[in-house]
Amino acid sequence: MRIKIIGTGSAVPENIVTNQMLSEIMDTSDEWITTRTGIRQRRIAVTETTSGLASQAARKALEDSGCSPEEIDLIIVATFSPDRCMPNTACTVQAALGCKNAVAFDLNAACSGFLFALNTAQAYMAAGIYRTALLVGAEEISKTVDWKDRSTCVLFGDGAGAAVVQAREGTPMAFVQYSDGTKGEVLTCSEKALKNPWAEPAEDPRMLCMDGQEVFKFAVRKVPECIHEVARQAGISVSQIDWFLLHQANSRIIDSVAKHLGVSRERFPMNLDRYGNTSAASIPLLLDEVRREGRIREGDLVVLSGFGAGLTWGAALLEW
Ligand code: ACO
């Protein structure tokens, strides 16, 4: 049994925030952000919600797949920035699209979330439990960053991407996924402080915090390793892979991975210049873009690779 992506979709907020606009409200510059990260602009929600973006992206993916809402039997939304703790975002998507036969839940693996959702769906399908799944990565990171911390707030954007996947005959996709909780403090985003009649009154803790250089070192080491692993699992060489769709955090990370793998940079599509780092949304947002541009063809070998807070990381190799 293998998993096939049969439809994709994406949605982003209307509001475009350029580096120049940021430099007018904080001590930063277009030159610093562009040379350090490759990001030129990002979408920042003004009226949109995480579940609204997730539902829009999911609706487009469903239309693209040609499936009816009733055919979807599993919905997973990967997010660390939902509108509400409950109901989960996936149930909100289910209601919006009328996928009344689906079981729906959220998954949080930060920037690796979409990839982990894909593997979860494949495991359910391999066990014969579900056949057609709607997978979404959706984030509003703008509500989790400290807008006074120039070292993090310039890096992120809001958005959602989705894919409909279906079980098909064939060899399972090659997949690796990892977690290392001992490195969790490198990238954190706190929830509200404990508040009840018995706990000491406390301030809500800091929002998104990151040790950028540690994340950088982790990503450039682990991403090539896990791409080699999936290639080995599939019995092919890395040079046979047509497309490398990496989590869109930083163009210098992507340059370094391409160099380590000895693969032409042209095979690493990128859209972080326009959307910034959208965490769990970044891989499906990019996937939708390259598919709609017609760049991926039937039979192409495509690697998806993500890395993020947890720490979590992994890669999947799909035959299109
Ligand atoms: N504008 C101007 N100056 C800035 C800004 C900014 N927005 N942010 C930081 N600086 C300054 C710092 O204050 C520091 O100044 P100092 O030398 O006077 O102290 C200087 O720039 C260098 O700061 P560093 O943090 O050392 O900058 P670095 O070169 O490491 O770049 C960056 C930071 C871009 C975050 C880099 O570490 C990186 O690419 N990390 C990878 C991690 C990543 O991309 N994370 C994204 C999210 S995580 C994920 O998706 C898993």
Tab-separated table of C-alpha atoms in Angstrom, residues 93-205:
chain	number	residue	atom	x	y	z
A	93	VAL	CA	-12.508	22.131	9.155
A	94	GLN	CA	-14.697	19.022	9.139
A	95	ALA	CA	-17.804	21.089	9.891
A	96	ALA	CA	-16.911	23.798	7.335
A	97	LEU	CA	-16.458	21.258	4.534
A	98	GLY	CA	-19.188	18.806	5.504
A	99	CYS	CA	-16.811	15.829	5.805
A	100	LYS	CA	-19.327	14.063	8.020
A	101	ASN	CA	-17.691	10.619	7.790
A	102	ALA	CA	-14.250	11.775	8.907
A	103	VAL	CA	-12.536	11.462	12.250
A	104	ALA	CA	-10.725	14.737	12.922
A	105	PHE	CA	-7.868	15.680	15.220
A	106	ASP	CA	-4.953	18.100	15.479
A	107	LEU	CA	-1.280	17.219	15.693
A	108	ASN	CA	1.504	19.444	16.986
A	109	ALA	CA	5.029	18.789	15.799
A	110	ALA	CA	5.771	22.475	15.018
A	111	CYS	CA	7.454	22.900	11.619
A	112	SER	CA	7.541	19.105	11.077
A	113	GLY	CA	3.786	18.861	11.664
A	114	PHE	CA	2.624	18.345	8.093
A	115	LEU	CA	5.246	15.669	7.533
A	116	PHE	CA	4.240	13.845	10.724
A	117	ALA	CA	0.568	14.084	9.663
A	118	LEU	CA	1.484	12.474	6.329
A	119	ASN	CA	3.196	9.577	8.073
A	120	THR	CA	0.294	9.171	10.510
A	121	ALA	CA	-2.110	8.973	7.572
A	122	GLN	CA	0.085	6.395	5.837
A	123	ALA	CA	0.179	4.258	9.005
A	124	TYR	CA	-3.626	4.304	9.296
A	125	MET	CA	-3.928	3.423	5.615
A	126	ALA	CA	-1.382	0.617	5.828
A	127	ALA	CA	-3.420	-0.815	8.728
A	128	GLY	CA	-6.517	-0.686	6.537
A	129	ILE	CA	-8.330	1.717	8.882
A	130	TYR	CA	-8.789	4.737	6.583
A	131	ARG	CA	-8.550	5.234	2.812
A	132	THR	CA	-8.779	8.962	2.051
A	133	ALA	CA	-7.333	11.675	4.263
A	134	LEU	CA	-7.315	15.452	4.276
A	135	LEU	CA	-4.075	16.786	5.758
A	136	VAL	CA	-3.641	20.447	6.606
A	137	GLY	CA	-0.803	22.577	7.962
A	138	ALA	CA	-2.137	25.903	9.257
A	139	GLU	CA	-0.549	28.614	11.361
A	140	GLU	CA	-0.999	32.134	12.634
A	141	ILE	CA	2.458	32.582	14.047
A	142	SER	CA	1.942	36.351	14.157
A	143	LYS	CA	-0.056	35.891	17.356
A	144	THR	CA	2.695	33.843	19.000
A	145	VAL	CA	5.703	36.094	18.353
A	146	ASP	CA	6.843	38.996	20.459
A	147	TRP	CA	6.628	41.952	18.050
A	148	LYS	CA	9.303	43.739	20.083
A	149	ASP	CA	11.813	40.917	19.467
A	150	ARG	CA	13.335	41.720	16.063
A	151	SER	CA	15.403	38.532	16.094
A	152	THR	CA	12.278	36.350	15.731
A	153	CYS	CA	9.247	38.368	14.558
A	154	VAL	CA	10.754	39.181	11.132
A	155	LEU	CA	11.136	35.474	10.298
A	156	PHE	CA	7.555	34.224	10.382
A	157	GLY	CA	4.309	34.489	8.443
A	158	ASP	CA	0.741	33.185	8.531
A	159	GLY	CA	-0.879	30.748	6.107
A	160	ALA	CA	-2.210	27.275	5.406
A	161	GLY	CA	-1.623	24.456	2.960
A	162	ALA	CA	-3.535	21.214	2.484
A	163	ALA	CA	-3.394	17.917	0.628
A	164	VAL	CA	-5.841	15.083	0.012
A	165	VAL	CA	-4.071	11.719	0.136
A	166	GLN	CA	-5.396	8.307	-0.780
A	167	ALA	CA	-4.282	4.699	-0.286
A	168	ARG	CA	-3.158	3.039	-3.542
A	169	GLU	CA	-1.592	-0.270	-4.519
A	170	GLY	CA	2.201	-0.155	-4.484
A	171	THR	CA	5.327	0.172	-2.387
A	172	PRO	CA	4.941	2.344	0.753
A	173	MET	CA	6.675	5.703	0.690
A	174	ALA	CA	10.075	5.822	2.329
A	175	PHE	CA	9.836	7.785	5.539
A	176	VAL	CA	11.876	8.770	8.580
A	177	GLN	CA	10.786	10.885	11.526
A	178	TYR	CA	12.636	11.817	14.690
A	179	SER	CA	12.229	13.727	17.943
A	180	ASP	CA	14.729	14.888	20.555
A	181	GLY	CA	13.000	16.424	23.556
A	182	THR	CA	16.300	17.033	25.332
A	183	LYS	CA	16.896	19.929	22.862
A	184	GLY	CA	13.431	21.384	23.414
A	185	GLU	CA	14.630	24.684	24.872
A	186	VAL	CA	16.215	25.724	21.557
A	187	LEU	CA	12.840	26.783	20.189
A	188	THR	CA	9.869	27.325	22.491
A	189	CYS	CA	6.496	29.016	22.564
A	190	SER	CA	4.771	29.146	25.939
A	191	GLU	CA	1.100	28.788	26.740
A	192	LYS	CA	-0.638	30.716	29.496
A	193	ALA	CA	0.731	30.473	33.043
A	194	LEU	CA	-0.935	28.130	35.542
A	195	LYS	CA	-3.815	30.051	37.122
A	196	ASN	CA	-6.118	28.628	39.772
A	197	PRO	CA	-7.062	29.458	43.370
A	198	TRP	CA	-4.151	27.372	44.729
A	199	ALA	CA	-1.281	28.392	42.423
A	200	GLU	CA	0.867	31.463	43.059
A	201	PRO	CA	-0.307	34.321	40.750
A	202	ALA	CA	2.032	34.394	37.747
A	203	GLU	CA	2.617	36.504	34.647
A	204	ASP	CA	1.939	34.796	31.337
A	205	PRO	CA	5.327	33.540	30.125
